Coordinates of C-alpha atoms and ligand atoms in Angstrom, one line a residue:
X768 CA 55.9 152.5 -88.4
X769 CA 54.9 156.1 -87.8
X770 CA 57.9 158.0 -90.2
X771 CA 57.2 161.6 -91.5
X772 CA 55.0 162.5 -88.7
X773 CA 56.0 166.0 -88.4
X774 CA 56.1 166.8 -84.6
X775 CA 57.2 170.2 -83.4
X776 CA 58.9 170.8 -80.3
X777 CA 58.3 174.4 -78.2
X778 CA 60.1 173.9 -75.1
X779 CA 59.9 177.5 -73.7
X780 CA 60.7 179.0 -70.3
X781 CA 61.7 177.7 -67.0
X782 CA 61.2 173.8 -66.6
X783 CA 60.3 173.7 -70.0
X784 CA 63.5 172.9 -71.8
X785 CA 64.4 170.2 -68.7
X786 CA 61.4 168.2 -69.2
X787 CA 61.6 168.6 -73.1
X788 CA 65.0 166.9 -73.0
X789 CA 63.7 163.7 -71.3
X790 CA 60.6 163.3 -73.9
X791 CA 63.7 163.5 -76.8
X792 CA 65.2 160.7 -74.9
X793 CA 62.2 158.8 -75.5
X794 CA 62.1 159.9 -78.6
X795 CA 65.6 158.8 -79.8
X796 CA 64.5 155.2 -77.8
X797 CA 61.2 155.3 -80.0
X798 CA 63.4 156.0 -83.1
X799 CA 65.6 153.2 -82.3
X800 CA 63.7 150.0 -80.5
X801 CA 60.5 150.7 -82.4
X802 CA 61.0 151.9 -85.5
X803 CA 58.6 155.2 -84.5
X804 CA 60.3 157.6 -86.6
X805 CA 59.3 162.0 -86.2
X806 CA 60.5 164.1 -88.4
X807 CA 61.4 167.0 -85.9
X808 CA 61.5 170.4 -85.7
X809 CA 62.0 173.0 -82.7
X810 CA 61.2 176.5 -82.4
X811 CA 61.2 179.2 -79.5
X812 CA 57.7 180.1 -77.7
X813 CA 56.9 182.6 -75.0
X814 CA 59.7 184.6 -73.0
X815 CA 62.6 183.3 -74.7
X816 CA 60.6 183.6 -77.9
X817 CA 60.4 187.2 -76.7
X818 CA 63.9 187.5 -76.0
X819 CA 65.0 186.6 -79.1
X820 CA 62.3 187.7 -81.8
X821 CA 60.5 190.4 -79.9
X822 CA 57.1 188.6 -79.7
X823 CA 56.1 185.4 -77.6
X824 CA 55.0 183.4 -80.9
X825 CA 55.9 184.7 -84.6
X826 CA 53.6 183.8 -87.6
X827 CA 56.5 181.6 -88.8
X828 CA 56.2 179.7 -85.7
X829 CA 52.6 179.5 -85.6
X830 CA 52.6 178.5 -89.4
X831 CA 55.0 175.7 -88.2
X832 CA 52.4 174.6 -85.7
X833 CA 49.7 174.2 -87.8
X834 CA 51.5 172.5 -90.6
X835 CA 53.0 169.7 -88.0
X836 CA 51.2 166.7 -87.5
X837 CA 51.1 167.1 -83.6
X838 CA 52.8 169.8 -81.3
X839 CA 54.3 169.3 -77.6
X840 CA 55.0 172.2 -75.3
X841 CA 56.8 172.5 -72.2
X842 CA 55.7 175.4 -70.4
X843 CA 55.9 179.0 -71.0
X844 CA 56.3 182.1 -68.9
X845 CA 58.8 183.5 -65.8
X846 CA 58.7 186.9 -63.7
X847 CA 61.4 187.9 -66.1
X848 CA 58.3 188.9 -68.4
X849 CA 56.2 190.5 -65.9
X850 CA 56.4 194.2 -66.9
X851 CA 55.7 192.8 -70.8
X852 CA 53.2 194.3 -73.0
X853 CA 49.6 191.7 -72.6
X854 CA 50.0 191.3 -75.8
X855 CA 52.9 189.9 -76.3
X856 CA 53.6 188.2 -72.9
X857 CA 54.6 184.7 -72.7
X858 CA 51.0 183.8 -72.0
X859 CA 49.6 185.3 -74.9
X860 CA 52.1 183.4 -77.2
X861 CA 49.6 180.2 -76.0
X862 CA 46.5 181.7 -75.9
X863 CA 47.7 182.8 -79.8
X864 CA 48.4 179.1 -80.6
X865 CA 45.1 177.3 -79.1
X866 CA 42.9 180.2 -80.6
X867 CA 44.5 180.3 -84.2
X868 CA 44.8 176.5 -84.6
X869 CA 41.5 176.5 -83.2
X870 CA 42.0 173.9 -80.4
X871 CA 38.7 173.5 -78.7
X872 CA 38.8 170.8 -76.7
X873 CA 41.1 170.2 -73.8
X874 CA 41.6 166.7 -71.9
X875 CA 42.7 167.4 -68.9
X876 CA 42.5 163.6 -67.4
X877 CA 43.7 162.8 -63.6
X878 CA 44.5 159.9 -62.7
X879 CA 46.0 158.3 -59.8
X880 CA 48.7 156.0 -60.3
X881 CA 48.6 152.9 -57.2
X882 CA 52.5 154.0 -56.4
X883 CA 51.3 157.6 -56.1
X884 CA 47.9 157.6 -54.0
X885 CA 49.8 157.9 -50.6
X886 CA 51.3 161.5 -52.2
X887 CA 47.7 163.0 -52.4
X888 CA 46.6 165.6 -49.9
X889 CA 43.5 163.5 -49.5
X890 CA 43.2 160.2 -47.8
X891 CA 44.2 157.2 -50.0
X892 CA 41.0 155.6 -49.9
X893 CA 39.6 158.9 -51.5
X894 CA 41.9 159.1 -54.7
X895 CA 42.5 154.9 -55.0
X896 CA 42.1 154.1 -58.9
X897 CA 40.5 157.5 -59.2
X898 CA 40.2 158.6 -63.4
X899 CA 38.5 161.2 -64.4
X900 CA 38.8 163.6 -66.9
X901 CA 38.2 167.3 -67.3
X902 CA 37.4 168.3 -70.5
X903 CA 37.9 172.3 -71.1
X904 CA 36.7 174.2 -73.5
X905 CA 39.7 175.9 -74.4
X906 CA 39.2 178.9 -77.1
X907 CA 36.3 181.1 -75.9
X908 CA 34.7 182.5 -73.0
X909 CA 36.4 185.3 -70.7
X910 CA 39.5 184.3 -72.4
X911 CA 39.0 185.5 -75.4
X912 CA 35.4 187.2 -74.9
X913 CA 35.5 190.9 -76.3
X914 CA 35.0 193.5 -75.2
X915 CA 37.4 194.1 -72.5
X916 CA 40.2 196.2 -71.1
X917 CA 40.8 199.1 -69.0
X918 CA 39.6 202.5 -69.2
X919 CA 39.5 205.8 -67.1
X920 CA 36.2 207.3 -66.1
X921 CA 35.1 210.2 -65.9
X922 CA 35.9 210.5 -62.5
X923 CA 39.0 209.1 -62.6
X924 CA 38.8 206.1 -61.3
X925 CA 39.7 203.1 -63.7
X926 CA 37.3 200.7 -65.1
X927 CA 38.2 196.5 -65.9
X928 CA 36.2 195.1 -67.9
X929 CA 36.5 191.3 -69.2
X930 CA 34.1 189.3 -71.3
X931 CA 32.4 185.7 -70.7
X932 CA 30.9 185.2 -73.7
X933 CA 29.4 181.8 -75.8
X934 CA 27.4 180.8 -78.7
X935 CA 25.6 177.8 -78.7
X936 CA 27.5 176.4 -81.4
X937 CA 31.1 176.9 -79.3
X938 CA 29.1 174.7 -76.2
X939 CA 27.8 172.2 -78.9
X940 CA 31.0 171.1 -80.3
X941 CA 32.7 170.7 -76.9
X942 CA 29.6 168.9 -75.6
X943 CA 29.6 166.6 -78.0
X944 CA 33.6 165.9 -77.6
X945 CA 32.6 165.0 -73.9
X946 CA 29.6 162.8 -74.7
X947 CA 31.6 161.0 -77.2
X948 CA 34.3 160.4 -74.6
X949 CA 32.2 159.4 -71.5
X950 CA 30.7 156.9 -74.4
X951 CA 34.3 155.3 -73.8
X952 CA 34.9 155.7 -70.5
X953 CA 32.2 155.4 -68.0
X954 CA 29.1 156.9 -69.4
X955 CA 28.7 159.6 -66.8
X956 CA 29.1 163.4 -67.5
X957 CA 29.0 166.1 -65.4
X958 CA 28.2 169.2 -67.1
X959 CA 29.6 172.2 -65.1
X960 CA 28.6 175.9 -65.0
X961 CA 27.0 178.5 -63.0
X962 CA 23.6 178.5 -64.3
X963 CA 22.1 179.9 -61.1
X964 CA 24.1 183.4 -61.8
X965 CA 25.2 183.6 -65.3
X966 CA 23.4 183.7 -69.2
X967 CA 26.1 181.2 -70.2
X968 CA 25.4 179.0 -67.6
X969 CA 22.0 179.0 -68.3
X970 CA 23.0 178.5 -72.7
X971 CA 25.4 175.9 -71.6
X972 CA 22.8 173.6 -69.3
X973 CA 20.5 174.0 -72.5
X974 CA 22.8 173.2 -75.2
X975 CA 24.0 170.4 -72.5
X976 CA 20.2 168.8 -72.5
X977 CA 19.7 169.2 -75.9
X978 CA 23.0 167.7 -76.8
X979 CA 22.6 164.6 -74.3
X980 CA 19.5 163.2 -75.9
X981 CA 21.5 162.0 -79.0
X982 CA 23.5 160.2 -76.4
X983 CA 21.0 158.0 -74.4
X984 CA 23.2 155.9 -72.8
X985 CA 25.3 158.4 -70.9
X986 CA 24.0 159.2 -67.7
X987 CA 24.0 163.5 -67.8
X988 CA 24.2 165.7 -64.8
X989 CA 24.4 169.4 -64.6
X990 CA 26.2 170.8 -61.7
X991 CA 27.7 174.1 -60.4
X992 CA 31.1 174.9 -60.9
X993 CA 31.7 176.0 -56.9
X994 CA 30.1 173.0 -56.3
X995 CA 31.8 171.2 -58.8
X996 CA 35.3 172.4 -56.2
X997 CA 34.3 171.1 -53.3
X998 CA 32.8 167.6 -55.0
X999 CA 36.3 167.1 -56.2
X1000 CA 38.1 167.3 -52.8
X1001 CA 34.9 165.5 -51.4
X1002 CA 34.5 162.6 -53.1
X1003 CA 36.4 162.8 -56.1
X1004 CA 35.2 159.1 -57.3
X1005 CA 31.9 160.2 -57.7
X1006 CA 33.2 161.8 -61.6
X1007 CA 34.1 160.3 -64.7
X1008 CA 33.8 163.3 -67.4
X1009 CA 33.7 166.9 -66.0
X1010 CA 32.6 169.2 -69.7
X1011 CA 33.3 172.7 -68.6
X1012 CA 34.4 176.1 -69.9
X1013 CA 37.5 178.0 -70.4
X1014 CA 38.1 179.5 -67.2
X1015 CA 35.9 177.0 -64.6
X1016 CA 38.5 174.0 -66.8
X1017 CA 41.3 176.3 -65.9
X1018 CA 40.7 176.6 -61.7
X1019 CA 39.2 172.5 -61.8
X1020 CA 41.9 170.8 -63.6
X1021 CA 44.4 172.4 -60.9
X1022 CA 42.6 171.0 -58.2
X1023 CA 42.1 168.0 -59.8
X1024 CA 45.7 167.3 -60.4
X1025 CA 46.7 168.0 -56.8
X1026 CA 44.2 164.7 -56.0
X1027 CA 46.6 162.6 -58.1
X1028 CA 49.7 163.9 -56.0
X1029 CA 51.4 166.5 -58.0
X1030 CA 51.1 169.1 -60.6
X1031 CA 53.9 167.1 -62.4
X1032 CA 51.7 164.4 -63.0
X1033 CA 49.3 165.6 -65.4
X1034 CA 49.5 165.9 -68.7
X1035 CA 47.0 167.6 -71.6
X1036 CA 45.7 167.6 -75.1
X1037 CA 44.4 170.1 -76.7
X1038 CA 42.6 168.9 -80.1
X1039 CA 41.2 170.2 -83.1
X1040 CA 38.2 169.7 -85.2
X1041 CA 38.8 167.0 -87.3
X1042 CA 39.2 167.4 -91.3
X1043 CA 37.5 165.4 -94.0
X1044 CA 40.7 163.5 -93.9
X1045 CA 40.4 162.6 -90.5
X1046 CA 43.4 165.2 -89.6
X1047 CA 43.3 167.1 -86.6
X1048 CA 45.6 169.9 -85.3
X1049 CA 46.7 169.2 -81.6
X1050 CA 49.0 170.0 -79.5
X1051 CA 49.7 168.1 -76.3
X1052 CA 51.3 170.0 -72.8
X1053 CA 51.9 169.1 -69.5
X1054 CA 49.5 171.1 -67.2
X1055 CA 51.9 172.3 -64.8
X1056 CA 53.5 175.7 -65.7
X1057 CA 57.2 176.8 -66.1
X1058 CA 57.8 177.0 -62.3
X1059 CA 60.9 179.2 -62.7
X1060 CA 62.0 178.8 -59.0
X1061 CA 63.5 175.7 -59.9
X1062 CA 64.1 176.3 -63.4
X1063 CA 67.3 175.0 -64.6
X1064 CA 68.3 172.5 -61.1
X1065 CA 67.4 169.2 -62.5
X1066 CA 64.5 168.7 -60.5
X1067 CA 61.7 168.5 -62.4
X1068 CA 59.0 165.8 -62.7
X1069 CA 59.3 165.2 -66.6
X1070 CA 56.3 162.7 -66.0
X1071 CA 53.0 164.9 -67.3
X1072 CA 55.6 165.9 -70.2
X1073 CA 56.4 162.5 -71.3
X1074 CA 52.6 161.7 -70.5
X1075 CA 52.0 164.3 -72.8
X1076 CA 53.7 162.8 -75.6
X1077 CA 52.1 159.6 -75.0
X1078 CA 49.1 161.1 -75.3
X1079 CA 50.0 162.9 -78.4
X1080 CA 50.8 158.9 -79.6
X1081 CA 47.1 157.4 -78.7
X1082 CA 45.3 160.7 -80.5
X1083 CA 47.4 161.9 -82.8
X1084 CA 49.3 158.8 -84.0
X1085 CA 46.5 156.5 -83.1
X1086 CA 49.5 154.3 -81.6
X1087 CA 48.1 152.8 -78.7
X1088 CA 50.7 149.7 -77.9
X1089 CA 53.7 152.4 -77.4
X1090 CA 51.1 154.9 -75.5
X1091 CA 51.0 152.1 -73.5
X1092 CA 54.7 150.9 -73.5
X1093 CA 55.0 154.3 -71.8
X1094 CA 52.2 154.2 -69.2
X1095 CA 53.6 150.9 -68.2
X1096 CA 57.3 152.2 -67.6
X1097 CA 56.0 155.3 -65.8
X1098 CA 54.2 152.7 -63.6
X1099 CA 57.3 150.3 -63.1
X1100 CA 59.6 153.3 -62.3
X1101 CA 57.2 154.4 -59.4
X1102 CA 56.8 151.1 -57.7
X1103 CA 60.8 150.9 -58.0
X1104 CA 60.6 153.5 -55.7
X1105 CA 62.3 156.6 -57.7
X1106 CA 60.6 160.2 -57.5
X1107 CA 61.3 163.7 -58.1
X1108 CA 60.8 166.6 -55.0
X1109 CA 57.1 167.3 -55.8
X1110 CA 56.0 163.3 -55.2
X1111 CA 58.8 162.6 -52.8
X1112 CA 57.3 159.8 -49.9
X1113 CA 59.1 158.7 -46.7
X1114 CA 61.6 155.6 -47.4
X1115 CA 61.6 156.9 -51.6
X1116 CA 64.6 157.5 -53.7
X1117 CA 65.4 160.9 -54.4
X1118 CA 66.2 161.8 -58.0
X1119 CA 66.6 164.2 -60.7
X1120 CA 64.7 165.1 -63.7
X1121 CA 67.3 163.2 -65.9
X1122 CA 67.4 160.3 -63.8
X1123 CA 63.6 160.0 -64.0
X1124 CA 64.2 159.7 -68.3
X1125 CA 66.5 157.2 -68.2
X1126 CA 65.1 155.3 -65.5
X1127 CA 61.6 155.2 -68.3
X1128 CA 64.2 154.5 -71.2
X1129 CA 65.4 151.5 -68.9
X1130 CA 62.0 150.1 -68.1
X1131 CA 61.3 150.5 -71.9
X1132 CA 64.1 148.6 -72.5
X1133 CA 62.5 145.5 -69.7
X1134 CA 59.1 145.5 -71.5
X1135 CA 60.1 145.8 -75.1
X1136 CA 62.3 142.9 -74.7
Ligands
IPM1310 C1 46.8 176.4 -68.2 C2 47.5 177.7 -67.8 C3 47.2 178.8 -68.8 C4 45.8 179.1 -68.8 C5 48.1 180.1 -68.6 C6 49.5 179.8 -68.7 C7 47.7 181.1 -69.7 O1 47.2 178.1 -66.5 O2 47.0 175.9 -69.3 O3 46.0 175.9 -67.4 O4 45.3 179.9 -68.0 O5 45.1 178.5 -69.6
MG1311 MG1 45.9 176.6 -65.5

């Protein structure tokens, strides 16, 4: 029984709201077969956020977040805020949230469900039973890295200037996040930067060594981030943990999740240091964006969403059996054959965003029986 778990809900631009709807059916399902009970609350984030409020996160919002037990967010963002001020675009709304709840670590796993290895843009045999997770660090480098900006020279031409920047501590905590993973996964890490043209890369392989002789039994290897790219589409199998930073997570976990078929299949956590309680802040989004050209149609995949929130169940909750429930009906509503336009396979069943949350909710129903 999981009542008074505070879980907020920012559902946000484009798809955002659509998928969001399909993780409250689960929700209501939750409350009702399994006695799982949230106490909820919702609030606005990024473009509607500006819309209605001026700014893409207000500190009520973000004072909302960090009090909740666990956060899930659609997607933010829309070319509706292009011309925005930076600093209160959509995107800056997130950035706000990981950086002030202090969300370091970012799981980024892909993984390639049996129903779903013909949809891959690689061969099947590549991306067969492939897991493996990217774990970004997700609030420092040229993210948030100062100084930067734009200025006019002398000459008038203008000057961009953006900051990668790390301390050994920041590569420590994430390292050790990734070590402590691979210790329940495979025991293989792949420690990814650019040490051959950057100081970071060459702090991060350091702190990297030094961190992996605590951990003897995990098999360590360092490799470079371009590299890294082209290992992914090459022989994808080869990785179990990929520990990178902010911006080299960002560009690998997209190609990562086209391996697994779609950027509608894969979900996120982003995760806290823990308290002496044990409490962590997290918050848990699907890693596809708001994709506003088909905002509003129904046609969504809600499945990295409702991944999402059985993710938030396993590490926030610690409620494994219904993380499970919900990998199993995800499974059993692929091999029925049902799939939204972004997985959609010759002799499949076309369907809606909807569809695809009821059709779980009905496979729930099968295996809670
Ligand atoms: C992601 C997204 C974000 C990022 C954008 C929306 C700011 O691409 O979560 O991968 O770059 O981190
Ligand atoms: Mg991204």
């Amino acid at each position: 029984m999981l009542s008074n778990k505070r879980l907020l809900l920012l559902p946000g631009d484009g798809i955002g709201p659509e998928v969001m709807n399909e993780v409250r059916r689960v929700i209501d399902w939750m409350d009702q077969r399994r006695h799982v009970t949230f106490d909820l609350d919702e609030d606005l984030v990024g473009g509607i956020a500006i819309d209605n409020k001026g700014t893409s996160l207000t500190d009520e919002t973000l004072a909302k977040a960090m009090n909740a037990d666990a956060v899930l967010l659609g997607a933010v963002g829309g070319p509706k805020w292009d011309g925005v001020a930076r600093d209160i675009r959509p995107e800056a709304g997130l950035l706000k949230l990981r950086k002030e709840m202090d969300l370091f670590a970012n799981l980024r796993p892909a993984t390639v469900l049996p129903a779903l290895a013909e949809a891959s843009s690689l061969k099947e045999h590549l991306v067969s039973g492939l897991d493996i997770l990217i774990l970004r660090e997700l609030t420092s480098g040229v993210y948030f890295g100062t100084p930067r900006g734009l200025t006019e020279n002398a000459d008038g031409t203008i000057e961009a200037l953006d900051s990668q920047r790390y301390t050994s501590e920041e590569i420590e905590r994430i390292m050790r996040v990734g070590f402590e993973l691979a210790g329940k996964r495979n025991k293989k890490i792949h420690s990814v930067e650019k040490a051959n043209v950057m100081e970071t890369g060459v702090l991060w392989r350091r702190v990297a060594t030094e961190v992996g002789k605590d951990f003897p039994d995990i098999d360590l290897e360092h490799m470079y981030a371009d590299n890294c790219a082209m290992q992914l589409v090459r022989e994808p199998k080869q990785f179990d943990v990929i520990v990178t930073d902010n911006l080299f997570g960002d560009i690998l976990s997209d190609c990562a999740a086209m391996l697994t078929g779609s950027l509608g299949m894969l979900p996120s956590a982003s995760l806290g240091a823990a308290d002496e309680s044990g409490r962590r802040m997290a918050l848990y989004e699907p890693v596809h964006g708001s994709a506003p050209d088909i905002a509003g149609e129904n046609k969504a995949n809600p499945l990295a969403t409702l991944q999402s929130f059985a993710m938030m169940l396993r590490y926030s909750f610690d409620d494994v059996e219904n993380a499970d429930l919900i990998h199993q009906a995800t499974i059993n509503l692929l091999n029925r054959g049902l799939r939204t336009p972004d997985i959609m396979q010759n002799g499949k069943e076309l369907v809606s965003c909807s569809h695809i949350g009821k059709a779980l909710c009905e496979e729930l129903d099968k295996l809670a029986a």
